[in-house]
Coordinates of C-alpha atoms in Angstrom, one line a residue:
Chain A
M175 CA 16.2 -9.6 9.0
T176 CA 13.2 -11.9 8.8
I177 CA 10.4 -10.7 6.6
I178 CA 8.1 -13.6 6.9
A179 CA 6.7 -12.9 10.3
A180 CA 3.2 -12.8 11.7
P181 CA 1.6 -9.6 10.5
G182 CA 1.9 -7.6 13.6
N183 CA 1.9 -4.1 14.7
L184 CA 4.8 -1.7 15.0
K185 CA 7.7 -3.8 16.2
P186 CA 10.1 -1.4 18.0
H187 CA 13.7 -2.5 17.5
L188 CA 14.5 -1.9 21.1
N189 CA 17.9 -3.3 21.4
G190 CA 18.4 -3.3 25.1
L191 CA 16.3 -5.3 27.5
K192 CA 14.2 -3.7 30.1
R193 CA 17.3 -3.2 32.2
E194 CA 18.9 -1.1 29.5
D195 CA 16.1 1.4 29.9
S196 CA 17.5 2.5 33.3
R197 CA 20.9 3.2 31.7
K198 CA 19.2 5.1 28.9
N199 CA 17.4 7.3 31.3
A200 CA 20.6 7.9 33.2
Y201 CA 22.3 9.1 30.1
Q202 CA 19.4 11.3 29.1
N203 CA 19.3 12.9 32.6
G204 CA 23.1 13.2 32.5
R205 CA 22.9 15.1 29.2
E206 CA 20.6 17.7 30.7
K207 CA 23.0 18.4 33.6
H208 CA 26.4 18.7 32.1
G209 CA 26.2 18.5 28.4
P210 CA 28.5 21.3 27.1
R211 CA 26.8 21.4 23.8
V212 CA 23.2 20.9 24.7
G213 CA 22.0 23.1 21.8
V214 CA 18.7 24.4 20.7
G215 CA 15.5 22.8 22.2
S216 CA 17.1 20.1 24.3
R217 CA 14.3 17.6 23.8
Q218 CA 14.7 14.0 24.7
H219 CA 15.9 12.1 21.7
S220 CA 13.7 9.1 21.3
R221 CA 16.2 6.4 20.5
Q222 CA 13.5 4.0 19.7
E223 CA 13.9 3.0 16.1
A224 CA 11.1 1.3 14.3
F225 CA 11.6 -1.4 11.6
E226 CA 8.0 -2.1 10.8
Q227 CA 7.1 -5.4 9.2
P228 CA 4.8 -5.2 6.2
P229 CA 1.5 -7.1 5.8
M230 CA 1.9 -10.8 5.0
Y231 CA 0.7 -10.6 1.4
V232 CA 3.4 -8.1 0.6
A233 CA 6.2 -10.5 1.6
V234 CA 4.5 -13.4 -0.2
M235 CA 4.0 -11.5 -3.4
T236 CA 7.6 -10.1 -3.3
Y237 CA 8.9 -13.7 -3.4
V238 CA 6.3 -14.7 -6.0
G239 CA 7.4 -11.8 -8.2
Y240 CA 11.1 -12.7 -7.9
G241 CA 10.2 -16.4 -8.6
I242 CA 8.3 -15.6 -11.8
V243 CA 11.1 -13.3 -13.1
T244 CA 13.6 -16.0 -12.2
L245 CA 11.6 -18.6 -14.2
F246 CA 11.6 -16.3 -17.1
G247 CA 15.3 -15.7 -16.6
Y248 CA 15.9 -19.5 -16.9
F249 CA 13.7 -19.5 -20.0
R250 CA 15.7 -16.7 -21.7
D251 CA 19.0 -18.3 -20.7
F252 CA 17.8 -21.4 -22.4
L253 CA 16.9 -19.5 -25.6
R254 CA 20.3 -17.9 -25.5
A255 CA 22.1 -21.2 -25.0
V256 CA 20.2 -22.9 -27.8
G257 CA 21.0 -20.0 -30.1
I258 CA 17.5 -18.7 -30.8
E259 CA 18.4 -15.4 -29.2
K260 CA 21.6 -13.4 -29.4
C261 CA 23.5 -13.0 -26.1
N262 CA 24.4 -9.4 -25.4
I263 CA 26.3 -9.9 -22.2
A264 CA 29.7 -11.3 -21.5
Q265 CA 30.1 -15.0 -22.0
E266 CA 32.9 -17.5 -22.4
R267 CA 34.7 -17.8 -25.7
E268 CA 34.0 -20.8 -27.9
E269 CA 37.4 -22.3 -27.2
Q270 CA 36.9 -22.1 -23.5
K271 CA 33.5 -23.7 -23.2
D272 CA 34.9 -26.7 -21.4
F273 CA 36.8 -24.7 -18.8
T274 CA 35.4 -23.8 -15.4
P275 CA 32.5 -21.5 -16.1
L276 CA 33.0 -17.9 -15.4
Y277 CA 29.5 -16.5 -15.7
Q278 CA 27.3 -19.1 -14.1
D279 CA 26.9 -17.9 -10.5
F280 CA 23.7 -16.3 -9.2
E281 CA 25.1 -12.8 -9.3
N282 CA 25.6 -13.0 -13.1
F283 CA 22.3 -14.6 -13.6
Y284 CA 20.6 -11.9 -11.6
T285 CA 22.5 -9.2 -13.6
R286 CA 21.7 -10.7 -16.9
N287 CA 18.0 -11.4 -16.3
L288 CA 16.8 -8.8 -13.8
Y289 CA 19.1 -5.9 -13.6
M290 CA 19.6 -5.5 -17.3
R291 CA 15.9 -5.3 -18.0
V292 CA 15.4 -2.3 -15.7
R293 CA 18.8 -0.6 -15.6
D294 CA 17.5 2.7 -17.0
N295 CA 16.8 3.6 -13.3
W296 CA 20.5 3.7 -12.4
N297 CA 23.6 5.5 -13.6
R298 CA 21.5 8.3 -15.0
P299 CA 23.8 10.9 -16.5
I300 CA 23.7 14.3 -14.7
C301 CA 24.7 17.5 -16.5
S302 CA 24.7 20.1 -13.8
L303 CA 25.7 20.7 -10.2
P304 CA 24.2 18.0 -7.9
G305 CA 22.5 20.6 -5.7
P306 CA 19.0 20.6 -4.5
V307 CA 17.8 20.7 -8.1
F308 CA 19.8 19.3 -11.1
D309 CA 19.5 18.6 -14.8
L310 CA 19.5 15.1 -16.3
M311 CA 20.2 14.0 -19.8
E312 CA 17.3 12.3 -21.3
R313 CA 18.1 8.8 -22.7
V314 CA 16.0 6.1 -24.3
S315 CA 16.6 2.5 -25.2
D316 CA 15.5 0.7 -28.3
D317 CA 16.4 -2.8 -27.2
Y318 CA 15.1 -3.0 -23.6
N319 CA 18.0 -1.4 -21.9
W320 CA 20.9 -3.3 -23.4
T321 CA 22.0 0.0 -25.1
F322 CA 21.1 3.6 -24.6
R323 CA 21.1 6.6 -26.8
F324 CA 20.7 10.3 -25.8
T325 CA 17.8 12.1 -27.4
G326 CA 19.7 15.4 -27.0
R327 CA 17.2 16.9 -24.6
T328 CA 17.9 17.8 -21.0
I329 CA 15.4 17.4 -18.2
H330 CA 15.8 20.6 -16.3
D331 CA 15.2 21.3 -12.6
V332 CA 14.7 17.8 -11.3
I333 CA 14.5 17.9 -7.5
N334 CA 17.4 15.9 -6.2
M335 CA 16.6 13.5 -3.4
G336 CA 19.5 11.3 -3.9
S337 CA 22.7 13.2 -3.5
Y338 CA 24.6 13.2 -0.2
N339 CA 24.4 16.9 0.0
Y340 CA 23.3 17.1 3.7
L341 CA 24.5 20.6 4.4
G342 CA 24.2 22.0 0.9
F343 CA 27.8 22.5 0.2
A344 CA 27.5 21.2 -3.3
E345 CA 27.1 24.7 -4.7
N346 CA 28.7 26.9 -7.3
N347 CA 28.2 30.3 -5.8
A348 CA 31.2 32.3 -6.9
D349 CA 31.5 34.2 -3.6
F350 CA 31.7 31.1 -1.5
L351 CA 34.1 29.4 -3.8
K352 CA 36.5 32.3 -4.2
T353 CA 39.1 30.8 -1.9
V354 CA 38.9 27.5 -3.7
A355 CA 39.4 29.2 -7.1
D356 CA 42.4 31.1 -5.6
R357 CA 44.1 27.9 -4.4
L358 CA 43.5 26.2 -7.7
Q359 CA 45.2 29.2 -9.4
Q360 CA 48.1 29.0 -6.9
Y361 CA 48.7 25.3 -6.6
G362 CA 47.2 23.8 -9.7
A363 CA 44.8 20.8 -9.7
G364 CA 47.0 17.9 -8.7
V365 CA 49.7 17.3 -6.1
C366 CA 51.6 14.7 -8.1
S367 CA 53.0 12.9 -5.1
T368 CA 52.2 11.1 -1.9
R369 CA 52.0 12.6 1.5
Q370 CA 55.3 11.0 2.6
E371 CA 57.2 12.2 -0.5
S372 CA 56.7 15.7 -1.8
G373 CA 52.9 16.0 -1.5
N374 CA 52.6 17.4 2.0
L375 CA 51.3 20.9 1.6
K376 CA 50.9 23.4 4.4
M377 CA 47.2 23.3 3.6
H378 CA 47.0 19.6 4.5
E379 CA 48.4 20.3 8.0
E380 CA 46.0 23.3 8.4
L381 CA 43.1 21.0 7.4
E382 CA 44.2 18.3 9.9
E383 CA 44.4 20.8 12.7
L384 CA 40.9 22.1 11.8
V385 CA 39.5 18.6 11.8
A386 CA 41.1 17.7 15.1
D387 CA 39.7 20.9 16.6
F388 CA 36.3 20.3 15.1
L389 CA 36.0 16.8 16.6
G390 CA 37.5 17.6 19.9
V391 CA 40.5 15.2 19.7
E392 CA 44.2 15.5 19.8
S393 CA 45.1 15.0 16.2
S394 CA 43.9 13.8 12.8
M395 CA 45.1 12.7 9.4
T396 CA 43.3 13.2 6.1
F397 CA 43.3 11.0 3.0
G398 CA 42.3 11.5 -0.6
M399 CA 39.6 8.9 -0.8
G400 CA 36.9 7.9 1.7
F401 CA 36.7 4.2 0.8
A402 CA 40.5 4.0 0.8
T403 CA 40.6 5.5 4.3
N404 CA 38.8 2.5 5.7
S405 CA 40.2 -0.2 3.5
M406 CA 43.8 0.9 3.8
N407 CA 44.0 1.9 7.4
I408 CA 42.3 -1.0 9.2
P409 CA 45.1 -3.3 8.1
A410 CA 47.6 -0.9 9.7
L411 CA 45.8 -1.0 13.0
V412 CA 45.0 -4.7 13.4
G413 CA 46.6 -7.8 12.1
K414 CA 46.7 -11.6 12.7
G415 CA 45.8 -12.5 16.2
C416 CA 43.4 -9.7 16.6
L417 CA 39.7 -9.9 16.7
I418 CA 37.3 -7.6 14.9
L419 CA 33.7 -7.4 16.0
S420 CA 31.8 -5.8 13.2
D421 CA 28.2 -4.9 12.8
E422 CA 26.0 -6.9 10.5
L423 CA 25.3 -4.0 8.2
N424 CA 28.7 -2.4 7.9
H425 CA 29.8 -0.8 4.7
T426 CA 31.9 -2.6 2.2
S427 CA 34.9 -0.5 2.8
L428 CA 35.0 -1.6 6.5
I429 CA 34.5 -5.2 5.5
L430 CA 37.2 -5.0 2.9
G431 CA 39.6 -3.4 5.4
A432 CA 38.9 -6.1 7.9
R433 CA 39.5 -8.9 5.5
L434 CA 42.7 -7.3 4.2
S435 CA 44.1 -7.1 7.7
G436 CA 44.0 -10.8 8.3
A437 CA 42.3 -10.5 11.7
T438 CA 39.5 -12.8 12.8
I439 CA 36.2 -11.3 12.0
R440 CA 33.0 -12.0 13.9
V441 CA 29.7 -10.3 13.1
F442 CA 27.1 -9.2 15.6
K443 CA 23.5 -8.5 14.9
H444 CA 22.7 -5.0 13.8
N445 CA 22.7 -2.6 16.7
N446 CA 22.1 -5.5 19.0
M447 CA 24.0 -4.9 22.3
L448 CA 23.1 -8.3 23.7
S449 CA 24.7 -10.1 20.8
L450 CA 27.8 -7.8 21.0
E451 CA 28.2 -8.4 24.8
K452 CA 27.9 -12.1 24.3
M453 CA 30.6 -12.1 21.7
L454 CA 32.8 -9.9 23.9
K455 CA 32.4 -12.2 26.9
E456 CA 33.2 -15.2 24.8
A457 CA 36.2 -13.6 23.2
V458 CA 37.7 -12.5 26.5
S459 CA 37.1 -15.8 28.2
S460 CA 38.1 -18.3 25.5
G461 CA 40.7 -16.3 23.6
Q462 CA 41.9 -17.3 20.2
P463 CA 40.5 -20.5 18.7
R464 CA 42.6 -23.6 19.3
T465 CA 45.4 -22.0 21.3
H466 CA 43.2 -20.1 23.7
R467 CA 45.8 -17.4 24.0
P468 CA 44.3 -14.0 24.7
W469 CA 43.5 -11.8 21.7
K470 CA 46.1 -9.2 20.9
K471 CA 43.4 -6.6 20.3
I472 CA 39.7 -6.6 20.1
L473 CA 38.3 -3.9 17.8
I474 CA 34.6 -3.1 17.6
M475 CA 33.6 -1.6 14.2
V476 CA 30.4 0.4 13.9
E477 CA 29.1 3.2 11.8
G478 CA 27.5 6.5 13.0
I479 CA 24.5 6.3 10.6
Y480 CA 23.9 3.2 8.6
S481 CA 23.1 4.5 5.2
M482 CA 20.7 1.7 4.0
E483 CA 18.7 1.7 7.2
G484 CA 18.9 5.2 8.5
S485 CA 19.6 3.9 12.0
L486 CA 21.9 5.4 14.5
V487 CA 24.5 3.5 16.5
Q488 CA 23.9 3.0 20.2
L489 CA 27.0 4.8 21.2
P490 CA 26.7 5.1 25.0
E491 CA 26.0 1.4 25.3
I492 CA 28.9 0.5 23.1
V493 CA 31.3 2.8 25.0
A494 CA 30.2 1.2 28.3
L495 CA 30.7 -2.3 26.9
K496 CA 34.1 -1.4 25.5
K497 CA 35.3 0.0 28.8
K498 CA 34.0 -3.1 30.6
Y499 CA 35.7 -5.6 28.3
K500 CA 38.7 -3.5 27.4
A501 CA 38.1 -3.4 23.7
Y502 CA 38.8 -0.6 21.1
L503 CA 36.2 1.2 19.2
Y504 CA 36.3 2.2 15.5
L505 CA 33.6 4.6 14.6
D506 CA 32.9 5.3 10.9
E507 CA 31.0 8.6 10.7
A508 CA 30.7 8.8 7.0
H509 CA 27.1 9.9 7.0
S510 CA 26.8 11.3 10.4
I511 CA 29.6 13.9 10.6
G512 CA 28.1 17.3 9.9
A513 CA 24.6 15.9 9.6
V514 CA 23.6 15.1 13.2
G515 CA 24.3 16.8 16.5
P516 CA 23.3 20.3 17.6
T517 CA 26.5 21.8 16.0
G518 CA 27.1 19.1 13.4
R519 CA 29.9 17.3 15.2
G520 CA 28.4 13.9 14.7
V521 CA 27.1 11.1 16.9
T522 CA 29.5 11.8 19.7
E523 CA 27.8 15.1 20.2
L524 CA 24.3 13.8 19.7
F525 CA 24.8 11.2 22.5
S526 CA 27.0 13.5 24.6
V527 CA 29.8 11.0 24.6
N528 CA 33.3 12.2 25.3
P529 CA 35.3 12.0 22.0
A530 CA 38.3 10.7 23.9
D531 CA 36.2 7.5 24.6
V532 CA 36.2 6.6 20.9
D533 CA 39.6 5.2 20.0
V534 CA 39.5 5.7 16.3
M535 CA 37.2 8.2 14.8
M536 CA 36.9 8.0 11.0
G537 CA 34.8 10.0 8.6
T538 CA 34.5 11.2 5.1
F539 CA 34.3 14.6 3.5
T540 CA 32.2 13.4 0.6
K541 CA 28.8 13.8 2.2
S542 CA 28.4 16.8 4.4
F543 CA 31.4 18.8 3.2
G544 CA 30.8 18.6 -0.6
A545 CA 34.3 17.4 -1.3
A546 CA 36.1 14.1 -1.4
G547 CA 38.3 12.3 1.0
G548 CA 38.4 10.9 4.5
Y549 CA 40.0 11.4 7.8
I550 CA 41.1 9.4 10.8
A551 CA 41.2 11.2 14.1
G552 CA 42.2 10.2 17.7
K553 CA 45.1 10.4 20.0
K554 CA 48.4 11.8 18.8
E555 CA 50.2 8.5 19.1
L556 CA 47.6 6.8 17.0
V557 CA 47.7 9.3 14.2
D558 CA 51.5 9.6 14.2
Y559 CA 51.7 5.8 13.9
L560 CA 49.3 5.9 10.9
R561 CA 51.3 8.6 9.2
R562 CA 54.1 6.1 9.0
H563 CA 52.4 2.8 8.6
S564 CA 49.2 3.5 6.6
H565 CA 49.2 2.3 2.9
S566 CA 47.3 5.4 2.0
A567 CA 49.9 7.7 3.4
V568 CA 52.8 5.9 1.7
Y569 CA 51.3 5.1 -1.7
A570 CA 48.2 7.1 -2.4
S571 CA 48.3 10.5 -3.9
A572 CA 47.7 13.4 -1.5
M573 CA 44.5 15.3 -1.5
S574 CA 44.1 17.9 -4.3
P575 CA 44.6 21.5 -3.1
A576 CA 41.2 22.7 -4.4
I577 CA 39.4 20.0 -2.6
T578 CA 41.4 20.7 0.6
E579 CA 40.4 24.3 0.4
Q580 CA 36.8 23.4 -0.1
I581 CA 36.9 21.3 3.1
I582 CA 38.6 24.0 5.0
R583 CA 36.1 26.6 4.0
A584 CA 33.2 24.2 4.7
M585 CA 34.6 23.5 8.1
K586 CA 35.1 27.1 8.9
C587 CA 31.6 27.8 7.8
I588 CA 30.1 25.0 10.0
T589 CA 32.1 26.0 13.1
G590 CA 31.5 29.7 12.6
K591 CA 35.1 30.6 12.2
D592 CA 34.4 32.7 9.2
S593 CA 32.3 34.9 11.4
S594 CA 29.0 34.2 9.8
T595 CA 25.9 32.3 11.0
E596 CA 25.6 30.4 7.7
G597 CA 26.9 27.2 9.1
I598 CA 24.7 26.9 12.1
R599 CA 21.7 28.0 10.0
R600 CA 22.4 25.1 7.6
I601 CA 22.7 22.6 10.4
R602 CA 19.4 23.7 11.9
Q603 CA 17.7 23.8 8.5
L604 CA 18.8 20.2 8.0
A605 CA 17.5 19.1 11.3
E606 CA 14.2 20.8 10.7
N607 CA 13.9 19.4 7.2
T608 CA 14.7 15.9 8.4
R609 CA 12.1 16.1 11.2
Y610 CA 9.4 17.5 8.9
F611 CA 10.1 15.1 6.0
R612 CA 10.1 12.0 8.3
A613 CA 7.0 13.1 10.2
R614 CA 5.0 13.8 7.0
L615 CA 6.1 10.5 5.4
K616 CA 4.9 8.6 8.4
E617 CA 1.6 10.5 8.3
L618 CA 1.1 9.6 4.7
G619 CA 1.3 5.9 5.6
F620 CA 4.6 4.7 4.2
I621 CA 6.9 2.3 6.0
I622 CA 10.1 4.2 6.9
Y623 CA 13.1 2.7 8.6
G624 CA 15.5 4.3 11.0
S625 CA 15.8 6.9 13.7
D626 CA 14.0 10.2 13.6
E627 CA 17.2 12.2 13.5
S628 CA 18.9 10.7 10.6
P629 CA 18.7 12.6 7.3
V630 CA 18.8 9.3 5.4
V631 CA 15.3 8.1 4.9
P632 CA 14.7 4.7 3.4
L633 CA 11.2 4.2 2.2
L634 CA 10.3 0.5 1.7
L635 CA 9.0 -0.7 -1.6
Y636 CA 9.5 -4.5 -1.4
M637 CA 8.2 -5.7 -4.8
P638 CA 10.6 -5.6 -7.7
G639 CA 8.0 -4.4 -10.1
K640 CA 7.0 -1.5 -7.8
V641 CA 10.6 -0.5 -7.3
V642 CA 11.1 0.1 -11.0
A643 CA 7.7 1.7 -11.5
F644 CA 8.4 4.1 -8.6
A645 CA 11.7 5.3 -10.0
R646 CA 10.2 5.9 -13.4
E647 CA 7.1 7.6 -12.1
M648 CA 9.1 10.0 -9.9
L649 CA 11.3 10.9 -12.8
A650 CA 8.3 11.6 -14.9
R651 CA 7.2 14.0 -12.2
K652 CA 10.7 15.6 -12.2
I653 CA 11.9 14.2 -8.9
G654 CA 15.2 12.2 -8.9
V655 CA 15.2 9.3 -6.4
V656 CA 17.7 6.5 -5.7
V657 CA 16.1 3.1 -5.5
V658 CA 18.1 0.2 -4.1
G659 CA 17.5 -3.5 -4.4
F660 CA 19.3 -6.7 -4.1
P661 CA 22.3 -7.1 -3.5
A662 CA 22.7 -3.9 -1.6
T663 CA 19.7 -4.7 0.6
P664 CA 18.2 -8.1 1.6
I665 CA 16.3 -9.6 -1.4
A666 CA 12.8 -8.9 0.0
E667 CA 13.4 -5.4 1.3
A668 CA 14.0 -3.2 -1.8
R669 CA 13.7 0.5 -0.9
A670 CA 14.0 4.0 -2.1
R671 CA 16.5 6.1 -0.2
F672 CA 15.9 9.8 0.3
C673 CA 18.7 12.1 1.4
V674 CA 17.4 15.2 2.9
S675 CA 19.5 18.3 2.4
A676 CA 19.8 21.7 4.1
A677 CA 19.5 23.2 0.7
H678 CA 16.0 21.9 0.2
T679 CA 13.4 24.5 0.8
R680 CA 10.1 23.7 2.5
D681 CA 8.4 24.2 -0.9
M682 CA 10.6 21.6 -2.5
L683 CA 9.9 19.1 0.2
D684 CA 6.2 19.8 0.0
Q685 CA 6.3 19.2 -3.7
V686 CA 8.1 15.9 -3.2
L687 CA 5.6 14.9 -0.6
H688 CA 2.7 15.7 -2.8
H689 CA 4.0 13.6 -5.6
L690 CA 4.9 10.8 -3.2
D691 CA 1.3 10.9 -2.0
E692 CA 0.0 10.5 -5.5
V693 CA 2.5 7.9 -6.6
G694 CA 1.9 6.0 -3.3
D695 CA -1.8 5.8 -4.1
G696 CA -1.3 4.9 -7.7
L697 CA 1.1 2.1 -6.9
C698 CA -0.4 1.1 -3.6
L699 CA 2.8 1.6 -1.6
K700 CA 1.3 2.7 1.7
F701 CA 1.8 -0.4 3.7
S702 CA 2.1 1.0 7.1
R703 CA -0.4 -0.2 9.7
R704 CA 0.6 2.1 12.5
T705 CA -1.9 4.6 13.8
P706 CA -0.7 8.0 12.5
P707 CA 0.9 10.0 15.3
S708 CA -0.8 13.2 16.5
R709 CA 0.5 16.5 15.3
P710 CA 3.7 17.5 17.0
D711 CA 3.4 19.8 20.0
P712 CA 3.9 23.3 18.7
S713 CA 5.9 24.2 21.7
E714 CA 8.6 21.7 20.7
E715 CA 9.1 23.3 17.3
T716 CA 12.2 25.4 17.0
D717 CA 11.4 29.1 16.7
F718 CA 14.1 29.5 14.0
E719 CA 12.5 30.6 10.7
P720 CA 14.0 28.8 7.8
N721 CA 15.0 30.8 4.8
S722 CA 12.8 29.8 1.9
Chain B
M127 CA -7.7 8.7 -6.9
S128 CA -10.7 9.4 -9.0
F129 CA -11.3 7.4 -12.2
K130 CA -13.2 9.0 -15.0
N131 CA -14.7 5.8 -16.2
M132 CA -14.6 2.0 -15.9
R133 CA -12.0 1.6 -18.6
E134 CA -9.5 3.7 -16.6
Y135 CA -10.2 1.7 -13.5
L136 CA -9.7 -1.6 -15.3
A137 CA -6.4 -0.3 -16.8
W138 CA -5.3 0.6 -13.2
L139 CA -6.2 -2.8 -12.0
Y140 CA -4.2 -4.4 -14.8
Y141 CA -1.3 -2.2 -13.9
Q142 CA -1.5 -3.4 -10.3
Y143 CA -1.6 -7.0 -11.5
L144 CA 1.6 -6.3 -13.5
L145 CA 3.4 -4.7 -10.6
I146 CA 2.4 -7.3 -8.0
T147 CA 3.3 -10.4 -10.0
G148 CA 6.5 -8.7 -11.2
I149 CA 5.5 -9.1 -14.9
Y150 CA 6.0 -5.3 -15.3
V151 CA 9.7 -5.7 -15.9
L152 CA 9.4 -8.3 -18.7
E153 CA 9.2 -7.6 -22.4
P154 CA 5.8 -7.6 -24.1
W155 CA 6.0 -11.0 -25.6
E156 CA 7.0 -12.5 -22.3
K157 CA 4.0 -10.7 -20.7
S158 CA 1.8 -12.3 -23.3
I159 CA 3.2 -15.8 -22.5
F160 CA 2.6 -15.4 -18.8
N161 CA -0.8 -13.9 -19.2
S162 CA -2.0 -16.8 -21.5
I163 CA -0.6 -19.4 -19.1
F164 CA -2.2 -17.6 -16.1
F165 CA -5.5 -17.2 -17.9
A166 CA -5.6 -20.8 -19.1
A167 CA -5.0 -21.9 -15.5
I168 CA -7.8 -19.7 -14.2
A169 CA -10.1 -20.9 -17.0
M170 CA -9.4 -24.5 -16.1
V171 CA -10.1 -23.8 -12.4
I172 CA -13.4 -22.2 -13.3
Y173 CA -14.4 -25.0 -15.7
T174 CA -13.6 -27.7 -13.2
S175 CA -15.5 -26.0 -10.4
Y176 CA -18.5 -25.5 -12.7
V177 CA -18.6 -29.1 -13.6
F178 CA -17.7 -30.8 -10.3
V179 CA -18.7 -28.5 -7.4
P180 CA -22.5 -29.0 -7.8
I181 CA -22.1 -32.8 -7.9
H182 CA -19.8 -32.8 -4.9
V183 CA -22.1 -30.5 -2.9
R184 CA -25.1 -32.7 -3.8
L185 CA -23.3 -35.9 -2.7
A186 CA -22.1 -34.3 0.6
L187 CA -25.6 -33.1 1.4
E188 CA -27.1 -36.5 0.7
F189 CA -24.4 -38.1 2.9
F190 CA -25.1 -35.9 5.9
L191 CA -28.8 -35.8 5.5
G192 CA -28.7 -39.6 5.2
I193 CA -27.0 -40.0 8.6
F194 CA -29.4 -37.7 10.5
G195 CA -32.5 -38.7 8.5
G196 CA -31.9 -42.4 9.0
Q197 CA -31.4 -41.9 12.8
T198 CA -34.7 -40.1 13.2
E199 CA -36.6 -42.8 11.4
S200 CA -35.2 -45.7 13.5
T201 CA -35.9 -43.8 16.8
V202 CA -39.5 -43.2 15.8
A203 CA -39.8 -46.9 14.8
L204 CA -38.5 -48.0 18.2
M205 CA -41.0 -45.7 20.0
N206 CA -43.8 -47.2 18.1

């Protein structure tokens, strides 16, 4: 993503050409006519996602800042090598000084000289439930963040804008958790076996039926860990002689799974349908390199919501492409399941795509369901094959009974099977909170990435000094934010990532926005050069009163 | 943002300078090193411009006035 560009206005990241617009309109019209789950206030979703460029001086000063800190990094490394300064980080032993160096690559340099200086903003120890507010342990450092010590005090009631708690299921209400406690009593904490041996509980099958029903597919399978769901199942689905077309900004678990499988991987530009179509055409017409035999399988890997950008996948276009070129689609809905869509069923519902069109639907239970684990869903033959051939099924321990029950109760709550309206209330609260938060942030003048419907809100900070100062200032005001820099993001696009939750009240969001306003002025973070949008039309607001 | 006095405003400006150049993350003695180098460079720029800019401006003015002034004189001489 180029950052050195002419300072321009809003640059909409419209990924189709003009001819795509007609297709977009057709889908939107189609949704009005026959969408079975049209939901509340069927307004047109604006799928225009903005990735605004900052003013030129911001980009230049970001690089200057990194340059100066790098120079000082070299200076400190020199002092350490000469012996004037003690080296606190791992280094080679005396006897191995002539061997191939272990710690000389840029990543180690960066860790030693930049990350270590400011690492008090990450790995902060939490000592309460990660709900909408939480408690942090106060820690200080005497030697510039090489070591920490706890002062013994706790910082209470810090507003939590970092946890993936989209529907607020990270709660410890005794009534809601009664069934979970019962199961823990009944089955104990661990399963002590894999699914294929003696770890297949009846609860697991009940959960899998619930998941399949929730998503509208034939069958599903659950695993104990979300990361392992991707990295251990992709090798079971594709192998050598297959082609994987993966989005530029895919998560590490997808990339790891793709590499482990041994298939050829080609990367297309983020959300760019032209790039994807070009690659598909080329793959279908030229086949495998050198031999030109046709590819055994072509798998397109995309995510529902990309967590660093907050952008949504362009699902209808991808489904059309995959049908035209006869490829398979793997959709990773880690962040979007439960968080988007009128009834929380993810991007397939949001875009009114038939779930049968997506060949492999994957998701995790960590984010919206307040538990841990992942699932893969699709046709019965696919899931039966995975039950026998997946590494996770054969070797990984099965999901713990308490966690399984938590997911079951969360899912029953969302779908309304426990005959209460709590689930649908939370989904609507999340949608409203997201809309409100994003609109207010844009009004305040910050640069926000991503689609208006995604509850993940990245706020761009750019300069390394400001990233650190922002995190510290917000903590001083009792708001916990997650800031991300290189290497999780491109080097010049450091950001703060907010995760809006259904458990946040309007008051909490207002407090956060108020402090953001002050910190934004104090640190000069309001880079946006858009004209602020007019107030939203009152008739478009939902008439559903949120519980405060 | 309202500042109670000039001191606070200057402190805020210094804070912005620390953030923008990235010095904010360094230890105090490294900040001092960078500040002295930066200040020395700025002082040299100011001194050089104080010494040389008037001379250069005067020479440039003489050069350009010399061209046009000389032309006018010779035209007048021809007319006469």
